[in-house]
XYZ file of N, CA, C and O in Angstrom:
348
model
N 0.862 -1.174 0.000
C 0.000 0.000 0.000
C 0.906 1.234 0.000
O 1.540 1.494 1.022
N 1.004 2.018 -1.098
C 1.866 3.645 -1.344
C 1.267 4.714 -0.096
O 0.186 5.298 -0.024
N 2.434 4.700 0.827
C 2.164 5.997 1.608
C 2.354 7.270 0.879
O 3.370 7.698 0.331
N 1.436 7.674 0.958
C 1.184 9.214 0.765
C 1.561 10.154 1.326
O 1.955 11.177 0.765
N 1.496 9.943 2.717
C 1.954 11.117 3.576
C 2.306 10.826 5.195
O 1.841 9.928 5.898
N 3.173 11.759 5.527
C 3.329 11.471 7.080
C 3.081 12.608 7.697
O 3.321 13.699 7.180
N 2.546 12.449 8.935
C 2.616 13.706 10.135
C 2.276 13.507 11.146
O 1.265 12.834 11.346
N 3.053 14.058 12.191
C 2.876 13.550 13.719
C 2.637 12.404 14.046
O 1.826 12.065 14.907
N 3.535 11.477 13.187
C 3.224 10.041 13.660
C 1.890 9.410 12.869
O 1.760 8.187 12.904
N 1.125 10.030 12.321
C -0.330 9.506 11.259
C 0.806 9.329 10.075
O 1.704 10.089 9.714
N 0.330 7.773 9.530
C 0.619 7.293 8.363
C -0.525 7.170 7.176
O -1.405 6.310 7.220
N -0.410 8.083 6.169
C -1.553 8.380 5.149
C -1.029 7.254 3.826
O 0.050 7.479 3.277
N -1.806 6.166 3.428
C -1.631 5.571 2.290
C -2.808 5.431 1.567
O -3.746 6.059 2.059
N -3.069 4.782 0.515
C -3.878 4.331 -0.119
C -3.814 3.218 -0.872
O -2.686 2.800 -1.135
N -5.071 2.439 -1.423
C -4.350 0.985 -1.899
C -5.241 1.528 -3.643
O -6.182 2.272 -3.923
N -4.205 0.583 -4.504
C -4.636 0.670 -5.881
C -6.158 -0.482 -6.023
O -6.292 -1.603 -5.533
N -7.078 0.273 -6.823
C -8.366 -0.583 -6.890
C -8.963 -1.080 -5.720
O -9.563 -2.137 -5.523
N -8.658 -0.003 -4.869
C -9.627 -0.140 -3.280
C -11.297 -0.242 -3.527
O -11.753 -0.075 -4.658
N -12.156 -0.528 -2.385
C -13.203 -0.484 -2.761
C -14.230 1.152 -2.377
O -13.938 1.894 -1.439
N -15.159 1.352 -3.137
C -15.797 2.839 -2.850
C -16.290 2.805 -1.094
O -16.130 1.833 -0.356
N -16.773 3.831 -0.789
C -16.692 4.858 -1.414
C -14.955 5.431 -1.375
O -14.156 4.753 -0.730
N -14.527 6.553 -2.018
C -13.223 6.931 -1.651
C -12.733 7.222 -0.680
O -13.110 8.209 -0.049
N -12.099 6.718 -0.425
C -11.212 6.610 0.668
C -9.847 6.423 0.986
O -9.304 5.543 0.318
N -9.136 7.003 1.819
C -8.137 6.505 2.494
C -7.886 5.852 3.768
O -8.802 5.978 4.582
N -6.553 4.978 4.260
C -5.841 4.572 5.280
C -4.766 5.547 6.249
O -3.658 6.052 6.068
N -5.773 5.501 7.385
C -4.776 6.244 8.253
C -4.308 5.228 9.299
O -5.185 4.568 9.857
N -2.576 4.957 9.746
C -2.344 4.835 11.208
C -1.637 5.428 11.903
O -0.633 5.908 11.377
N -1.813 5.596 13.056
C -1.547 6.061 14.106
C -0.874 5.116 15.322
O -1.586 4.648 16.210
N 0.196 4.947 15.279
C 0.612 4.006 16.750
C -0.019 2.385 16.424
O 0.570 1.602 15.679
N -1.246 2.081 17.091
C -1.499 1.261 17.078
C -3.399 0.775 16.141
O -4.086 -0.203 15.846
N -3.395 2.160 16.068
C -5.022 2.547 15.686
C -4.701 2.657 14.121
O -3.642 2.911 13.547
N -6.204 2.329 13.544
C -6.457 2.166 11.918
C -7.445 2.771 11.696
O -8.105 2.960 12.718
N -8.038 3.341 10.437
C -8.940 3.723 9.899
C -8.972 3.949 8.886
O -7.991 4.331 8.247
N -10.272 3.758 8.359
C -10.455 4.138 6.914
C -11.041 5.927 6.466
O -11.987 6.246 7.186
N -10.846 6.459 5.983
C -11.461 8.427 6.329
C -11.840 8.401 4.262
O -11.400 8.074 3.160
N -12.969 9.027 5.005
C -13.913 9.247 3.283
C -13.096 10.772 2.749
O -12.832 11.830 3.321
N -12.929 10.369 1.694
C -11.959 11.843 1.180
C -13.239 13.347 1.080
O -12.970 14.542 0.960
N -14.137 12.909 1.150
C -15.138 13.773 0.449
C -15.384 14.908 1.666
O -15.407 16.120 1.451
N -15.595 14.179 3.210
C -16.068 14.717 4.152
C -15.212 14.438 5.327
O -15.356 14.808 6.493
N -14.448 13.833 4.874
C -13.033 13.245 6.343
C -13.508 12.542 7.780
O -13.063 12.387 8.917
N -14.686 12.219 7.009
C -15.699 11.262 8.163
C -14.477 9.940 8.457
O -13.757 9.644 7.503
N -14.302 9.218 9.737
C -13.695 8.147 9.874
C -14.888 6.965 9.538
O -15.783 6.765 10.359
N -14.849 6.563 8.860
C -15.653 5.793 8.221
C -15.472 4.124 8.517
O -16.320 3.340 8.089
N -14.425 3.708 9.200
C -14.214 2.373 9.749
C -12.835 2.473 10.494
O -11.849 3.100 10.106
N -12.956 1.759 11.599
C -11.657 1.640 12.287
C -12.013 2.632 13.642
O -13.043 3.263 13.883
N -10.775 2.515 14.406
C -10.575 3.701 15.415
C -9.383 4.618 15.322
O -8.463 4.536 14.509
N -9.581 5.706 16.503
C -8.101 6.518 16.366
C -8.573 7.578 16.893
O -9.657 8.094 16.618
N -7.597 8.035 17.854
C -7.614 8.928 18.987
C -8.420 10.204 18.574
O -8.570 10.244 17.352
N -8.983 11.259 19.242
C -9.726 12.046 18.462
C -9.041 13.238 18.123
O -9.447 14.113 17.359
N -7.837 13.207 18.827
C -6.933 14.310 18.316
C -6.303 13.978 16.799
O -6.242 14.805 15.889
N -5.896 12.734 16.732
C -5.456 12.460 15.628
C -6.644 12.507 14.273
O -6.276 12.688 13.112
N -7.987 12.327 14.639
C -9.086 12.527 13.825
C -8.719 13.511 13.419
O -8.367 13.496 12.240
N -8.629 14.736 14.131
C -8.983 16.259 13.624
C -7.910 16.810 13.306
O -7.865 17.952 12.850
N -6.820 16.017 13.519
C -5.339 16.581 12.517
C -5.677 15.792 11.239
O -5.507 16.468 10.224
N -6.102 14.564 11.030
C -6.092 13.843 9.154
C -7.093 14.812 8.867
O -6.753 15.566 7.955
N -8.479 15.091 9.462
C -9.930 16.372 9.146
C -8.704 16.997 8.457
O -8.144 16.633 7.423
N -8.434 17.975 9.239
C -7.839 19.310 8.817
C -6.842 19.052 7.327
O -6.881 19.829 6.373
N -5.837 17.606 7.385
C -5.410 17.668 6.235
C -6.078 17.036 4.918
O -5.923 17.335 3.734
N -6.588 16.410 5.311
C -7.739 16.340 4.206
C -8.612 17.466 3.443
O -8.782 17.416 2.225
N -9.114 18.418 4.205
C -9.590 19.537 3.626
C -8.336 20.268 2.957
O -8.194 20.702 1.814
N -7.712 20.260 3.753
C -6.325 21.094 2.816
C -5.960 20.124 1.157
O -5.544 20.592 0.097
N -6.238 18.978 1.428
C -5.585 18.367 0.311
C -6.902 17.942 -0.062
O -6.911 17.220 0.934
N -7.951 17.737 -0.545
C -9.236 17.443 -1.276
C -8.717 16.999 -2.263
O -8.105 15.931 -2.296
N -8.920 17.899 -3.384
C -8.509 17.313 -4.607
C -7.006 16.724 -4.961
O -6.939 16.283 -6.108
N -5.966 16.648 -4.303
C -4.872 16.157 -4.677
C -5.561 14.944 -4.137
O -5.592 14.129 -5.059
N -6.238 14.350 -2.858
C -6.541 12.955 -2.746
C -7.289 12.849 -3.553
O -6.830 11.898 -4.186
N -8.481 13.248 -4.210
C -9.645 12.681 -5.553
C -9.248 12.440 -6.398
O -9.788 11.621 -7.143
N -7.698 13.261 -6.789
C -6.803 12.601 -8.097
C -5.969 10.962 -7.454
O -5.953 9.822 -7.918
N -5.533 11.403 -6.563
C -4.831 9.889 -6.376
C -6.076 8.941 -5.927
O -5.701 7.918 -5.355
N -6.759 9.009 -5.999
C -8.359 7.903 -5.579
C -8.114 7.573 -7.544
O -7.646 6.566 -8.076
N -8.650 8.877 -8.211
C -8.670 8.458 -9.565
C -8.177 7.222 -10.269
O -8.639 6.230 -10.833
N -6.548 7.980 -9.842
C -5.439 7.201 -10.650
C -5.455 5.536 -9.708
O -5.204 4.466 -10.262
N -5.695 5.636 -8.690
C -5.683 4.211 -7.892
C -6.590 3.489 -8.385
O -6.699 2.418 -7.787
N -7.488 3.671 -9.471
C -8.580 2.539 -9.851
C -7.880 1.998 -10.981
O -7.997 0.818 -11.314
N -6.806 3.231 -11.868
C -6.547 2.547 -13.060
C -5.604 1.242 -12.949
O -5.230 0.769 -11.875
N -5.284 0.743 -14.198
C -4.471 -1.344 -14.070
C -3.143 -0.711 -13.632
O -2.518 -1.307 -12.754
N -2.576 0.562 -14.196
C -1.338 1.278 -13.563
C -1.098 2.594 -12.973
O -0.620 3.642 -13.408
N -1.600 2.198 -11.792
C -1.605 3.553 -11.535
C -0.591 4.497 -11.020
O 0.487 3.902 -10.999
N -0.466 5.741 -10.584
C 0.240 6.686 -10.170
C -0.263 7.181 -9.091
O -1.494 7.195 -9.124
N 0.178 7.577 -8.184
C -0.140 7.955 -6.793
C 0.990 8.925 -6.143
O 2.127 8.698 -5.728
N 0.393 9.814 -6.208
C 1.421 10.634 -5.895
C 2.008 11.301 -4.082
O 1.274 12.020 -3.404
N 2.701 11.078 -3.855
C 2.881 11.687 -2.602
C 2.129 12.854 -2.541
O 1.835 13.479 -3.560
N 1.668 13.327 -0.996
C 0.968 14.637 -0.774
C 1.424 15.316 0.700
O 1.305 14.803 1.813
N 2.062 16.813 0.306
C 2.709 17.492 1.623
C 2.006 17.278 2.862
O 0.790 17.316 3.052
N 2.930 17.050 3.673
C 2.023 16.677 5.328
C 2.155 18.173 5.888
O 2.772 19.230 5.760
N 0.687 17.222 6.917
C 0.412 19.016 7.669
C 1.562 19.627 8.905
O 2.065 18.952 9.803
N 1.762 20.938 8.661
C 2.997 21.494 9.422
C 2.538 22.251 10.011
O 3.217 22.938 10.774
């Protein structure tokens, strides 16, 4: 699975030909989740609630750079591009 991004210890990846809705993989320490790109809802899994509202916050910052790498992750080759972590 291509990590995307790091910060404060949250590990941001995504998998090629995942299933809908869009989404990404966050971990944290020992905690997992799945976070809907659209609304940064945690959508499966757990994870501390501080760490919720730091992936929230970078998710809104990065929207469409994740809807392009969701894109490209359906195609047979895809590209996935790294995305700046929050500072």
């Amino acid at each position: 699975m291509p990590e995307i991004s790091r910060f404060f210890g949250i590990i941001i990846s995504m998998y090629a030909k995942d299933h809908f809705p869009p989404h990404f993989h966050a971990k944290y320490g020992d905690h997992i989740g799945l976070f809907d790109i659209e609304n940064g809802d945690l959508i499966e899994g757990s994870m501390p609630r501080r760490a919720i509202r730091l992936i929230q916050d970078w998710t809104e910052l990065h929207k469409a750079e994740l809807l392009e790498n969701w894109e490209q992750s359906q195609n047979d080759h895809p590209q996935i591009h790294k995305i700046d972590p929050l500072e």
